[in-house]
Each structure stands twice: as C-alpha cells, then as structure tokens.
Coordinates of C-alpha atoms in Angstrom, one line a residue:
Chain A
M720 CA 98.8 37.0 34.7
E721 CA 96.8 39.8 35.1
K722 CA 94.2 41.8 32.0
R723 CA 95.5 46.0 31.0
V724 CA 92.3 46.3 29.8
V725 CA 89.2 45.5 32.3
F726 CA 85.7 47.1 33.0
R727 CA 84.3 49.2 35.4
S728 CA 81.1 48.6 37.6
R729 CA 80.5 49.0 41.3
W730 CA 77.8 45.8 41.2
L731 CA 78.6 43.6 38.4
P732 CA 81.5 41.6 39.8
Y733 CA 79.9 40.8 42.8
A734 CA 76.7 39.7 41.3
L735 CA 78.6 37.5 38.5
L736 CA 80.3 36.0 41.5
A737 CA 77.6 35.3 43.9
P738 CA 75.8 32.3 42.7
Q739 CA 79.5 30.4 43.2
I740 CA 80.2 32.1 46.5
A741 CA 77.2 31.5 47.9
V742 CA 77.4 27.9 46.6
T743 CA 80.8 27.4 47.6
L744 CA 79.8 29.2 51.5
I745 CA 76.8 26.6 52.0
F746 CA 77.7 23.3 50.4
F747 CA 81.7 23.5 51.3
F748 CA 82.6 26.0 54.3
L749 CA 80.1 25.1 56.1
P750 CA 79.9 21.9 56.6
A751 CA 83.7 22.1 56.2
G752 CA 83.8 24.2 59.4
Q753 CA 81.0 21.7 61.1
A754 CA 83.0 19.4 60.4
V755 CA 85.8 20.4 62.2
W756 CA 83.4 21.7 65.2
F757 CA 81.8 18.3 65.6
S758 CA 85.0 16.8 66.0
F759 CA 85.6 18.3 69.0
Q760 CA 82.2 17.2 70.2
L761 CA 80.7 13.9 72.0
Q762 CA 77.0 13.5 71.3
D763 CA 75.0 11.0 73.4
A764 CA 73.2 8.1 71.7
F765 CA 70.1 9.8 70.8
G766 CA 71.7 12.8 69.8
L767 CA 69.9 14.9 72.6
K768 CA 72.4 16.1 74.7
T769 CA 76.4 17.3 73.1
Q770 CA 79.3 18.0 75.1
F771 CA 82.4 19.5 74.4
V772 CA 85.4 16.9 74.6
G773 CA 88.4 18.6 72.8
L774 CA 90.7 16.7 71.1
A775 CA 89.4 13.5 73.0
N776 CA 87.8 11.9 69.7
Y777 CA 91.1 12.2 67.9
A778 CA 92.7 10.8 70.9
A779 CA 90.2 7.6 70.6
L780 CA 90.5 7.3 67.1
F781 CA 94.7 7.2 67.0
A782 CA 94.1 4.7 69.9
D783 CA 91.7 2.5 68.3
S784 CA 93.8 -0.7 66.6
N785 CA 91.0 -0.5 63.8
Y786 CA 91.5 3.4 62.8
L787 CA 95.5 2.3 62.4
A788 CA 94.4 -0.9 60.7
S789 CA 92.6 0.9 58.0
F790 CA 95.3 3.3 57.1
K791 CA 97.6 0.4 56.3
V792 CA 94.8 -1.1 54.1
T793 CA 94.3 2.5 52.3
A794 CA 98.7 2.5 52.2
V795 CA 98.7 -0.9 50.7
F796 CA 95.6 0.1 48.5
S797 CA 96.6 3.1 47.0
V798 CA 100.3 1.9 46.3
L799 CA 98.7 -1.1 44.2
V800 CA 96.1 0.9 42.5
A801 CA 98.7 3.6 41.7
G802 CA 101.5 1.5 41.1
A803 CA 99.5 -1.0 38.9
G804 CA 97.5 1.2 36.7
I805 CA 100.7 3.9 36.2
A806 CA 103.0 1.0 34.8
I807 CA 100.4 -0.7 32.5
A808 CA 99.2 2.6 31.2
L809 CA 102.6 3.3 30.4
L810 CA 103.6 0.4 28.9
L811 CA 100.2 0.7 26.5
A812 CA 101.0 4.5 26.0
V813 CA 104.0 3.5 24.4
M814 CA 103.6 0.7 22.6
A815 CA 100.9 3.3 20.8
D816 CA 103.1 6.0 20.5
R817 CA 105.3 3.6 18.6
V818 CA 102.3 2.1 16.1
A819 CA 102.2 4.3 12.9
K820 CA 98.8 2.3 12.2
G821 CA 95.9 1.8 14.0
A822 CA 97.2 4.5 17.0
L823 CA 93.4 6.4 16.9
A824 CA 91.5 3.0 17.0
Y825 CA 94.0 2.0 19.9
K826 CA 93.3 4.7 21.6
T827 CA 89.4 4.6 21.3
L828 CA 89.4 1.2 22.4
L829 CA 91.4 1.7 25.2
I830 CA 90.1 5.1 26.3
W831 CA 85.9 4.3 27.2
P832 CA 86.5 2.9 30.4
Y833 CA 86.9 6.3 32.0
A834 CA 83.2 6.6 31.4
V835 CA 82.4 3.6 34.0
A836 CA 81.1 5.0 37.7
P837 CA 83.5 3.0 39.8
A838 CA 80.5 1.5 41.2
V839 CA 79.5 -0.4 37.7
A840 CA 83.4 -1.1 37.5
G841 CA 83.1 -2.7 40.9
V842 CA 80.2 -5.3 40.0
L843 CA 81.4 -5.9 36.3
W844 CA 84.9 -7.1 38.6
A845 CA 82.3 -8.9 41.1
F846 CA 81.0 -10.8 38.6
L847 CA 84.1 -11.9 36.5
F848 CA 85.0 -13.2 40.0
A849 CA 81.7 -14.4 41.8
P850 CA 82.7 -16.8 44.1
S851 CA 80.0 -19.8 43.1
I852 CA 78.8 -18.4 39.4
G853 CA 82.1 -16.4 38.3
I854 CA 83.5 -17.2 34.9
V855 CA 86.9 -16.4 36.0
T856 CA 86.3 -18.0 39.3
Y857 CA 85.3 -21.8 36.8
V858 CA 88.5 -21.3 35.4
L859 CA 91.2 -20.4 38.4
K860 CA 89.2 -23.4 40.3
K861 CA 89.6 -25.6 37.3
N862 CA 93.3 -25.0 37.5
G863 CA 94.0 -25.3 41.3
V864 CA 92.9 -22.0 42.7
D865 CA 90.6 -21.9 45.8
W866 CA 89.3 -18.4 44.7
N867 CA 86.9 -17.1 47.3
W868 CA 86.9 -13.1 47.8
V869 CA 84.1 -13.6 50.4
M870 CA 86.3 -15.2 52.6
H871 CA 90.1 -14.7 51.8
G872 CA 91.1 -11.1 52.9
D873 CA 93.9 -10.9 50.2
Q874 CA 91.2 -11.9 47.5
A875 CA 89.3 -9.2 48.1
M876 CA 91.9 -6.8 48.2
L877 CA 93.2 -8.2 44.9
L878 CA 89.3 -7.5 43.2
V879 CA 88.8 -4.2 44.5
V880 CA 92.6 -3.2 43.2
M881 CA 91.5 -4.7 39.4
A882 CA 88.6 -3.1 39.0
S883 CA 89.8 0.1 40.1
V884 CA 92.9 -0.2 38.2
W885 CA 90.8 -0.9 34.9
K886 CA 88.5 2.1 35.8
Q887 CA 92.0 4.1 35.5
I888 CA 94.1 3.2 33.1
S889 CA 92.5 5.0 30.4
Y890 CA 93.1 8.4 32.5
N891 CA 96.4 7.3 33.0
F892 CA 97.2 6.5 29.7
L893 CA 95.9 9.4 28.2
F894 CA 98.3 11.7 30.3
F895 CA 101.2 9.5 29.1
L896 CA 100.0 9.4 25.2
A897 CA 100.0 13.5 25.8
G898 CA 103.2 13.3 27.0
L899 CA 104.7 10.9 24.8
Q900 CA 103.9 13.1 22.0
S901 CA 105.4 16.5 23.4
I902 CA 109.1 14.7 23.2
P903 CA 111.0 16.2 20.6
R904 CA 111.8 13.5 18.0
S905 CA 115.3 14.8 17.2
L906 CA 116.4 14.0 20.6
I907 CA 115.3 10.2 19.7
E908 CA 116.8 10.4 17.1
A909 CA 120.1 11.7 17.5
A910 CA 120.0 9.0 20.5
A911 CA 119.5 6.6 17.4
I912 CA 121.9 7.7 15.2
D913 CA 124.7 7.2 18.0
G914 CA 123.7 3.6 18.4
A915 CA 121.1 3.3 21.4
G916 CA 118.5 0.5 21.0
P917 CA 115.0 1.1 21.7
A918 CA 115.3 -0.3 25.5
R919 CA 118.2 2.4 26.0
R920 CA 116.7 5.3 24.6
F921 CA 113.2 5.0 26.6
W922 CA 115.0 4.6 29.8
T923 CA 117.8 7.8 29.7
I924 CA 115.9 9.8 27.3
V925 CA 111.9 9.1 27.4
F926 CA 111.5 8.1 31.1
P927 CA 113.0 11.0 32.6
L928 CA 111.3 13.6 30.4
L929 CA 107.9 12.1 31.0
S930 CA 109.0 12.5 34.9
P931 CA 106.3 15.1 35.0
T932 CA 103.6 13.5 34.0
T933 CA 104.7 10.3 36.2
F934 CA 104.7 12.6 39.4
F935 CA 101.4 14.1 38.8
L936 CA 99.9 11.2 37.7
L937 CA 101.1 9.6 41.0
V938 CA 99.4 12.2 43.1
V939 CA 96.4 12.2 41.1
N940 CA 96.2 8.1 41.8
I941 CA 96.6 8.0 44.9
V942 CA 93.9 11.1 45.6
Y943 CA 91.6 8.4 43.1
A944 CA 92.5 5.5 45.4
F945 CA 91.8 7.4 48.7
F946 CA 88.5 8.7 47.6
D947 CA 86.7 7.8 44.4
T948 CA 87.2 3.9 44.8
F949 CA 84.6 4.7 47.3
G950 CA 81.9 3.1 44.9
V951 CA 84.0 0.3 44.0
I952 CA 84.1 -1.1 47.5
D953 CA 80.6 -0.3 48.3
A954 CA 79.4 -1.8 45.6
T955 CA 81.6 -5.2 45.7
T956 CA 83.0 -5.7 49.3
Q957 CA 81.7 -3.2 51.3
G958 CA 85.1 -3.2 53.2
G959 CA 85.4 -6.9 53.8
P960 CA 85.9 -9.8 55.0
G961 CA 86.6 -8.8 58.7
A962 CA 88.2 -5.4 57.8
A963 CA 90.2 -6.3 54.9
T964 CA 89.3 -3.6 52.2
H965 CA 88.3 -1.0 55.2
I966 CA 89.6 2.0 53.5
L967 CA 89.5 5.4 55.3
V968 CA 86.8 6.8 53.4
Y969 CA 84.6 3.8 53.7
K970 CA 85.6 4.0 57.6
T971 CA 84.4 7.5 57.3
Y972 CA 81.3 6.5 55.6
Y973 CA 80.6 3.6 58.1
D974 CA 81.1 5.4 61.0
G975 CA 79.2 8.3 60.8
V976 CA 76.3 6.4 58.6
K977 CA 76.1 3.4 59.9
A978 CA 77.5 3.5 63.2
A979 CA 75.8 7.2 63.8
D980 CA 78.9 8.2 65.6
L981 CA 79.5 11.9 64.4
G982 CA 82.1 13.3 66.5
G983 CA 84.7 9.8 65.6
S984 CA 83.1 10.4 61.8
S985 CA 83.8 14.1 61.8
A986 CA 87.5 13.9 63.0
Q987 CA 88.0 11.2 60.3
S988 CA 86.9 13.7 57.9
A989 CA 89.1 16.3 59.0
I990 CA 91.9 14.1 59.3
L991 CA 91.1 13.3 55.4
M992 CA 90.9 17.2 54.8
L993 CA 94.8 17.4 56.2
I994 CA 95.8 14.5 53.7
V995 CA 94.0 15.8 50.6
I996 CA 95.8 19.3 51.6
A997 CA 99.2 17.8 52.1
L998 CA 98.9 16.1 49.0
T999 CA 97.6 18.9 47.1
V1000 CA 100.4 21.0 48.6
V1001 CA 103.3 18.5 47.5
Q1002 CA 102.2 18.8 43.9
F1003 CA 102.2 22.1 43.7
R1004 CA 105.4 22.2 45.2
F1005 CA 107.1 19.9 42.5
V1006 CA 105.2 21.2 39.9
E1007 CA 106.6 24.2 40.0
R1008 CA 110.2 22.3 40.8
K1009 CA 109.6 20.7 37.4
V1010 CA 111.4 17.3 37.8
Q1011 CA 113.1 16.0 35.5
Y1012 CA 116.2 14.1 35.2
Chain B
M1418 CA 109.3 5.9 12.7
I1419 CA 113.0 6.2 13.7
E1420 CA 114.3 3.1 12.7
N1421 CA 112.5 -0.3 10.9
R1422 CA 112.1 -3.0 13.7
P1423 CA 109.5 -5.7 12.6
W1424 CA 109.9 -7.9 15.7
L1425 CA 109.4 -4.8 17.8
N1426 CA 106.3 -3.3 15.5
F1427 CA 104.9 -6.8 15.7
L1428 CA 105.5 -6.9 19.6
A1429 CA 104.1 -3.1 19.6
H1430 CA 100.4 -4.4 18.1
A1431 CA 100.4 -7.5 20.3
I1432 CA 100.9 -5.6 23.7
L1433 CA 97.8 -3.2 22.5
V1434 CA 95.6 -6.4 21.1
V1435 CA 95.8 -7.8 24.7
G1436 CA 95.3 -4.6 26.3
V1437 CA 92.3 -4.1 24.4
L1438 CA 90.7 -7.4 24.8
V1439 CA 91.2 -7.6 28.6
V1440 CA 89.9 -3.8 28.7
A1441 CA 86.9 -5.0 26.9
F1442 CA 86.7 -8.9 28.3
P1443 CA 84.0 -7.6 31.8
L1444 CA 82.1 -5.5 29.2
Y1445 CA 81.8 -8.4 27.0
V1446 CA 81.3 -10.7 30.0
T1447 CA 78.4 -8.1 30.9
F1448 CA 76.6 -7.9 27.6
V1449 CA 76.4 -10.9 27.2
A1450 CA 75.2 -11.7 30.8
S1451 CA 72.5 -9.3 30.0
T1452 CA 70.9 -11.4 27.0
L1453 CA 70.6 -15.2 29.1
T1454 CA 68.4 -16.2 31.5
L1455 CA 69.1 -16.1 35.1
D1456 CA 69.2 -19.9 34.9
E1457 CA 71.9 -19.8 32.0
I1458 CA 74.0 -18.1 34.2
I1459 CA 73.8 -19.7 37.5
H1460 CA 74.5 -22.9 35.6
V1461 CA 78.6 -22.9 36.1
P1462 CA 80.3 -22.0 33.6
M1463 CA 78.1 -19.4 32.2
P1464 CA 77.6 -19.5 27.8
L1465 CA 80.4 -17.3 26.5
L1466 CA 78.5 -16.2 23.6
P1467 CA 74.8 -13.8 23.5
G1468 CA 71.7 -15.3 24.3
G1469 CA 68.3 -14.8 23.1
H1470 CA 66.7 -12.9 26.1
L1471 CA 68.4 -9.6 25.2
W1472 CA 64.9 -8.1 24.5
E1473 CA 63.0 -9.7 27.7
N1474 CA 65.8 -8.6 30.1
Y1475 CA 66.3 -5.2 28.8
S1476 CA 62.2 -4.1 28.2
Q1477 CA 61.9 -5.9 31.7
V1478 CA 64.5 -3.7 33.5
L1479 CA 63.4 -0.4 31.6
T1480 CA 59.7 -0.9 32.7
A1481 CA 58.9 -2.8 35.7
G1482 CA 62.3 -3.3 37.5
S1483 CA 63.8 -6.3 39.2
E1484 CA 61.7 -9.0 41.2
G1485 CA 63.5 -9.0 44.2
G1486 CA 65.5 -5.7 45.7
A1487 CA 64.7 -2.6 44.6
A1488 CA 61.5 -3.1 42.1
A1489 CA 61.8 0.9 40.8
P1490 CA 61.6 0.8 36.6
V1491 CA 65.0 1.4 35.2
G1492 CA 63.6 3.9 32.9
R1493 CA 62.7 5.8 35.9
M1494 CA 66.3 6.0 37.2
M1495 CA 67.9 6.7 33.8
L1496 CA 65.9 10.1 33.9
N1497 CA 67.0 11.3 37.1
S1498 CA 70.3 10.1 36.5
L1499 CA 70.3 12.3 33.0
I1500 CA 68.9 15.5 35.0
M1501 CA 71.2 14.8 37.2
A1502 CA 74.1 14.7 34.8
L1503 CA 72.8 17.2 32.4
A1504 CA 72.3 19.9 35.7
I1505 CA 75.4 19.2 37.5
A1506 CA 76.9 20.2 33.6
F1507 CA 75.3 23.1 33.2
G1508 CA 75.3 24.5 36.5
K1509 CA 78.9 24.0 36.7
I1510 CA 79.3 25.7 33.3
A1511 CA 76.9 28.9 33.9
I1512 CA 78.6 29.7 38.0
S1513 CA 81.7 29.2 37.0
I1514 CA 81.7 30.8 33.3
I1515 CA 80.1 34.1 35.1
A1516 CA 82.3 33.9 37.9
S1517 CA 85.5 33.7 36.0
F1518 CA 84.6 36.6 33.8
A1519 CA 83.9 38.8 36.9
I1520 CA 87.6 37.7 38.8
V1521 CA 89.4 38.4 35.1
Y1522 CA 87.7 41.4 34.0
F1523 CA 87.0 43.5 37.3
R1524 CA 89.0 44.9 39.4
F1525 CA 87.5 45.0 42.9
P1526 CA 88.0 44.8 46.1
L1527 CA 88.0 41.4 48.1
R1528 CA 88.8 39.8 44.7
K1529 CA 92.0 37.5 46.1
L1530 CA 89.4 36.6 48.4
A1531 CA 87.0 35.6 46.0
F1532 CA 89.7 33.5 44.2
W1533 CA 91.0 32.2 47.4
M1534 CA 87.9 31.1 48.5
I1535 CA 87.0 29.2 45.4
F1536 CA 90.3 27.9 44.7
I1537 CA 90.3 25.6 47.7
T1538 CA 87.3 24.0 47.2
L1539 CA 89.5 22.0 44.0
M1540 CA 91.3 20.2 47.1
L1541 CA 88.1 18.3 48.8
P1542 CA 86.0 15.6 47.5
V1543 CA 82.9 15.8 48.8
E1544 CA 83.5 12.4 50.2
V1545 CA 85.9 13.9 52.5
R1546 CA 82.8 15.9 54.6
I1547 CA 79.8 13.5 53.4
I1548 CA 77.9 13.8 57.0
P1549 CA 78.5 17.7 57.6
T1550 CA 77.0 18.2 54.1
Y1551 CA 74.7 15.6 54.3
K1552 CA 73.3 17.4 57.3
V1553 CA 73.0 20.7 55.4
V1554 CA 70.7 19.4 52.3
S1555 CA 68.4 17.9 55.1
D1556 CA 68.3 20.6 57.3
L1557 CA 67.2 22.8 54.1
G1558 CA 64.6 20.1 53.8
M1559 CA 66.3 19.0 49.9
L1560 CA 66.7 15.4 50.4
N1561 CA 65.0 13.2 47.8
S1562 CA 64.6 16.2 45.4
Y1563 CA 67.2 16.9 42.2
V1564 CA 68.0 20.3 43.4
G1565 CA 69.3 18.4 46.7
L1566 CA 71.1 15.9 43.9
T1567 CA 73.0 18.5 42.3
L1568 CA 73.4 22.0 43.7
P1569 CA 75.7 20.9 46.7
L1570 CA 78.1 18.9 43.3
I1571 CA 78.0 22.3 41.3
A1572 CA 80.6 24.1 43.8
S1573 CA 83.6 23.3 42.0
A1574 CA 86.5 25.0 41.1
T1575 CA 88.1 23.1 37.9
A1576 CA 85.8 24.2 35.7
T1577 CA 86.5 28.4 36.9
F1578 CA 89.8 27.4 36.3
L1579 CA 89.7 26.2 33.4
F1580 CA 87.7 29.5 32.0
R1581 CA 90.1 31.7 33.7
Q1582 CA 93.3 30.4 32.0
F1583 CA 90.9 30.5 28.7
F1584 CA 90.0 34.5 29.3
L1585 CA 93.8 35.0 30.1
T1586 CA 94.6 34.0 26.4
V1587 CA 92.1 36.4 25.0
P1588 CA 93.6 38.9 23.3
D1589 CA 93.1 42.7 24.9
E1590 CA 92.4 44.6 21.9
L1591 CA 89.1 42.6 21.5
A1592 CA 88.1 44.1 24.9
E1593 CA 89.5 47.5 24.3
A1594 CA 87.9 47.5 21.3
A1595 CA 84.6 47.0 22.5
R1596 CA 85.1 49.9 24.9
I1597 CA 85.6 51.6 22.4
D1598 CA 82.9 50.8 20.4
G1599 CA 80.6 51.7 23.7
A1600 CA 79.8 47.8 24.8
G1601 CA 79.1 47.4 28.0
P1602 CA 80.3 44.2 30.2
L1603 CA 77.6 42.4 29.2
R1604 CA 77.2 42.4 25.6
F1605 CA 81.6 42.1 25.7
F1606 CA 80.4 38.8 27.6
K1607 CA 77.7 37.7 25.3
D1608 CA 78.9 38.8 21.8
V1609 CA 82.3 38.4 22.3
L1610 CA 83.6 35.8 25.2
L1611 CA 81.1 33.6 24.9
P1612 CA 81.4 32.5 21.4
L1613 CA 85.1 32.3 22.0
S1614 CA 84.4 29.9 24.5
K1615 CA 83.0 27.3 22.5
T1616 CA 85.5 24.9 22.5
S1617 CA 86.2 25.0 26.0
I1618 CA 82.4 24.3 26.9
A1619 CA 82.1 21.7 25.0
A1620 CA 85.1 19.8 26.4
L1621 CA 84.2 20.9 30.2
F1622 CA 80.4 19.3 29.3
V1623 CA 82.1 16.2 28.4
I1624 CA 83.7 16.0 31.8
Q1625 CA 81.3 17.2 33.9
F1626 CA 78.3 14.7 32.0
I1627 CA 80.3 12.2 33.1
Y1628 CA 80.8 13.1 36.5
G1629 CA 77.3 14.3 37.4
W1630 CA 75.9 10.6 35.9
N1631 CA 78.7 8.5 37.8
Q1632 CA 78.1 10.6 41.1
Y1633 CA 77.6 7.2 43.5
L1634 CA 78.0 7.8 47.2
W1635 CA 76.0 11.6 47.3
P1636 CA 73.1 10.2 45.6
L1637 CA 73.1 7.1 48.1
L1638 CA 73.0 9.4 51.0
I1639 CA 70.3 11.7 50.0
T1640 CA 67.7 9.6 47.8
T1641 CA 65.7 7.0 50.1
E1642 CA 62.6 6.9 47.9
E1643 CA 62.6 4.9 44.5
S1644 CA 61.7 7.5 43.1
M1645 CA 64.6 9.1 42.7
Y1646 CA 67.4 6.5 42.5
T1647 CA 69.8 7.1 40.3
T1648 CA 70.7 3.8 37.7
V1649 CA 74.1 3.5 39.5
I1650 CA 72.3 3.5 42.9
G1651 CA 69.4 1.1 41.3
I1652 CA 72.3 -1.2 40.7
K1653 CA 74.0 -1.6 43.9
R1654 CA 70.2 -2.2 45.7
M1655 CA 69.1 -5.1 42.8
I1656 CA 72.4 -6.9 44.2
T1657 CA 71.2 -9.1 47.3
S1658 CA 73.3 -11.1 49.4
G1659 CA 74.8 -14.2 47.9
D1660 CA 75.2 -15.4 44.4
A1661 CA 72.4 -16.9 43.5
L1662 CA 69.7 -14.6 45.0
T1663 CA 70.6 -12.0 43.0
E1664 CA 68.7 -11.4 39.6
W1665 CA 72.1 -11.3 37.4
H1666 CA 70.5 -11.3 33.8
L1667 CA 68.8 -8.1 34.8
V1668 CA 71.7 -6.4 37.3
M1669 CA 73.7 -6.6 33.8
A1670 CA 71.1 -5.1 31.9
T1671 CA 71.2 -2.5 34.3
A1672 CA 74.8 -2.1 34.0
M1673 CA 75.1 -1.8 30.0
L1674 CA 72.3 1.1 30.7
A1675 CA 74.1 2.3 33.0
M1676 CA 77.3 2.7 30.8
L1677 CA 75.9 3.8 27.5
P1678 CA 75.3 6.8 27.5
P1679 CA 78.7 8.3 29.6
V1680 CA 80.7 5.6 27.2
A1681 CA 78.8 7.2 24.5
V1682 CA 79.6 10.7 25.1
V1683 CA 83.1 9.4 25.6
V1684 CA 83.3 8.3 22.2
L1685 CA 81.3 10.6 20.2
M1686 CA 83.0 13.4 21.4
Q1687 CA 86.6 12.1 22.1
R1688 CA 88.0 15.4 20.6
W1689 CA 86.5 17.4 23.3
F1690 CA 86.5 14.6 25.8
V1691 CA 90.4 14.4 25.6
R1692 CA 90.8 18.2 25.2
G1693 CA 89.0 18.6 28.2
L1694 CA 90.3 16.0 30.4
V1695 CA 93.8 17.5 29.9
E1696 CA 93.0 21.2 30.3
T1697 CA 91.4 20.7 33.6
E1698 CA 93.9 19.3 34.8
K1699 CA 97.1 21.1 34.0

C-alpha cells in the first residue's frame, strides 16, 4: 500500500530518518557484521594476536559434544515451554470466553505476569522450590518426593520451564482470547442447532479457526524460549547442574563473557542469527498462506 | 451464550479460579516473605501469613540495600530502572515516529533501502549479538552510563512498523487539505498526524516501558558500578550461593519493588496494553 498524496523535500526525509538509521547502523549492523567477522578468526589467550582461520571455529563447534548437547537441551526446553504455555493459555482463554460474568476480572488477574521480568520470575520460582527452605519443596518432601534441583538435572529443567511458562501464559492468553472473540457466533450457533456438543464444536470449528493464532504463538514462544529466557536461567540454575539447562543463548554468553572465547562465541552468535532468520521466514510464509483447516 | 449448561459454566469458573490462584501464588509467597525476618523464612516451613516486618524490610532495601551481596540502596536502582525504561520508551517512540513519517509521506531515492534496513532489525534480539555490541559500546566509552544502557536498545523496528501501519490508514484527504492550505510537512506532522497518533503512542509506551524496565542481559554486561545497577540486576546480585546465606526477606522485598511499577502500568493502562501488544505483533 502506498500513499497517493506525498510531500516534496530534498533533505527533510533524510533528516527524519537519520536518527533511526544511525542507531541501527552503529548498534546493529556494525556488531552483527563484527560477529560474523570474529567468527572466522582465532584470538590468542591475551587478545594480542588474531589469526584468520576460516570455518575452523564452526568446525570446532560442531565437533564439540557440549555444543551439540546444548542444542538438544534448547530443543527440549523450547518444546516444553511452547507446548505447555500454549496448552494452558488456550484452556484458560476458552474458559474466559465462555463465562459471561467476571470475564474482565479474570483477564486482569491473568495478564499481570507479562510485566514481570524473566529474571524476577526465575527468582520467585527458585524461592518456592528452593532445596532447603522452599515452601513447595517442603510439601513435596512430605509426600516423599526427593526434590533438589541443585542436584538433579531434570528437576532443574522443570523449574526453569515452570518459571518461563508462568511468565508467558498471559501473553498467549491475550492472543487466544482476541482470536476466540473474532470467531463469528453464527458458526457456533449453527453447529449447536445441528446438535454438536461443546467438545465437538471446539475441535471441529473453534480450534481449526484458531490455527493462525496458534501457529503465530508457536513461533513467538519458540523465539521467547530461545532468547528471552536468558534471565530465568541466569537467575536460577545458571545452566546447571552440569549442563542440564545450558541453552544456546546461555552458552553464547558464557563462552564469550566468562570463558573469553571470542571466536567461538561469535560463531555461536552467527548460528543463532541464522536460526532466528529461519524462524522469521517460516512465520512469514505460513502467515501469508493463512493456516486454516 | 449459546445454550445453558450450568455444570459447564461451573467448570469454566472453577478452572479460571484455579488458574488465577496458581498464577498469583508465587506473588503471594513473595509478598509474605518480604514481611518476615530471615529467621522466620529459614525456619521451614515458612509461615503463609504476612508478618510484621514490612516497613522495616522495605525501608532497609530502599535506603541501604542488603548487608551481604550488593550493598547499593534499591532506591537508587529503581531510579536507574525508571530512567532506563522512560528513555527507551520515549526514545523508541520519537525516532520511529519521524522515521515512519519519512517513509510513508515522502518519495526519495534509497527509501526502499532504508525501509529494509529497519525491517531486518525486527528479527534479531540483543541476546544474539551480545559480545560485539558490548565491544562497540565499550569502544565508544559508554560503559556504566545511561547512554550506554539505553541507546543500543532503542534501535528496533517494531515501533516503526506500528506507526507505518497507522499512517497508511490516515485518509489522504487530510494531507491534501493541509497542502492546499499551504501547510508544510512539519506543520502537517505536528498539527494533524501527532494528535491522531495519541492512542498508538500510548499503546507503544506501555509495551516499551515494560521492555525497558525488565532488561536483564544488557545492564548485566555494561554496568559494573553499583550506582548504575538496575533493580532487576540488584536482585540477582543479592542472591549469594546457598539458600541459607541469602537474605531472602530483603531479596523478596526488592523483587516486590521490581515488579510494582511495570505491573501497575499493565493493570492501570490495560486497554492500551492489550492494543499495543496485539498491534505491534500483527
């Protein structure tokens, strides 16, 4: 879509664009280019000499079992976060769409965790489940569960998934609710007159019509699990125990900042960029085709 | 309501109430813990009713900080967070509203290029290019400064797109009328476009304020002085290893303070928040 009526000026549009373009160039294109450039180089331990090594950093990454394990951890983590977050939010949204009374109150009470920082969400859940003092830990131990996420990798994973899902439910809920409210009532009424019960109406009409929203949320949630959950992980498990919650972003950060491996970390950045670009392309492709039925 | 099924309505309310309670539970426990003494928390199980140390704990963290870990007062950190959130929100809105005005209302060479340069930034979160961005900022001497905290984060395409979508829906007749009346582009922008954009600006403000307030990785990297910590970083620095060593009552009071402003913004500006969220993503 283009405007028919436009203004004419030789310099004004450039002046208006200048701030945004300047910031984008300095803090976006320059670093992104540098990440790719560093990823082809090897630095000695003191950062004095650099040497062009081609794809050696990438080759080293894919030969590194830790990196491959981090891929696996990230996959498990993002599937759990996206799956649980979407399922729970859909259930709540369908219920909120159904009730006539108190819908606004429920909505207000469900959306606020969106405003909580991921790191704070991590701290809250880590406190509930703290191995020695946590209130939930106390209940679990009473029931014979040996809960200690500092020791057990799968429990650490469960903890970061819970904290991440808790923060993301509100976002998914709002989108599902908006999607549900845009479905024409007449469709559902027609099905009801034909004798379809609530469950059948949901699976044959509502759920298929929600598929664009669901797909959109799937991509957004995967991106969220990949990147925004950094705060959750850093504030709770810090990738541990062992490497049980060492997701890709955390490893990129760890290798670059804590281990000072500039080349390796940059190569990881470049790979992450490729993953995000791929996800975005997939999303645009499907959104254009409008997933339905 | 399509048909009356009382038990289904009951079930819907039951599920929603359980959902609301589960979502609120961590917040409630945090609040309770922030009103207790450390001894009461460490003594398992901690009480589930608020204690009497609310004032004590909050005034201690606000003015003096914790005793172990980071000793910086949280009041200062909240000021840092507020400056960061406001600068990011206003900065983003300002630079993107004029950029999209240029893209929508002018024809000039390189217009497509500018559009795509901005568009591509939509895809890559800061987390992906941490180390090189850090290097750029440190080369520019912006570590431990408000400029370094905010400027790299105001380069984002979402706001530009929202304004572009909105400007495209503004009727052409308005620009035409302005031109006939002899108003230049800047006059048109100030007197016509800006007042029309009020709701979009409000919606965007809510989203970006939360985004700015909740930043974690970026301030973690570039703030090394306690006086520049944001609240979220402060919490992290207060947690020492080992459950018993951490001053949980103070950590929880700080967590409450870290959540209060963004949650208040979401709840009080709910209408704009929902609009901003749904529109920036579509």
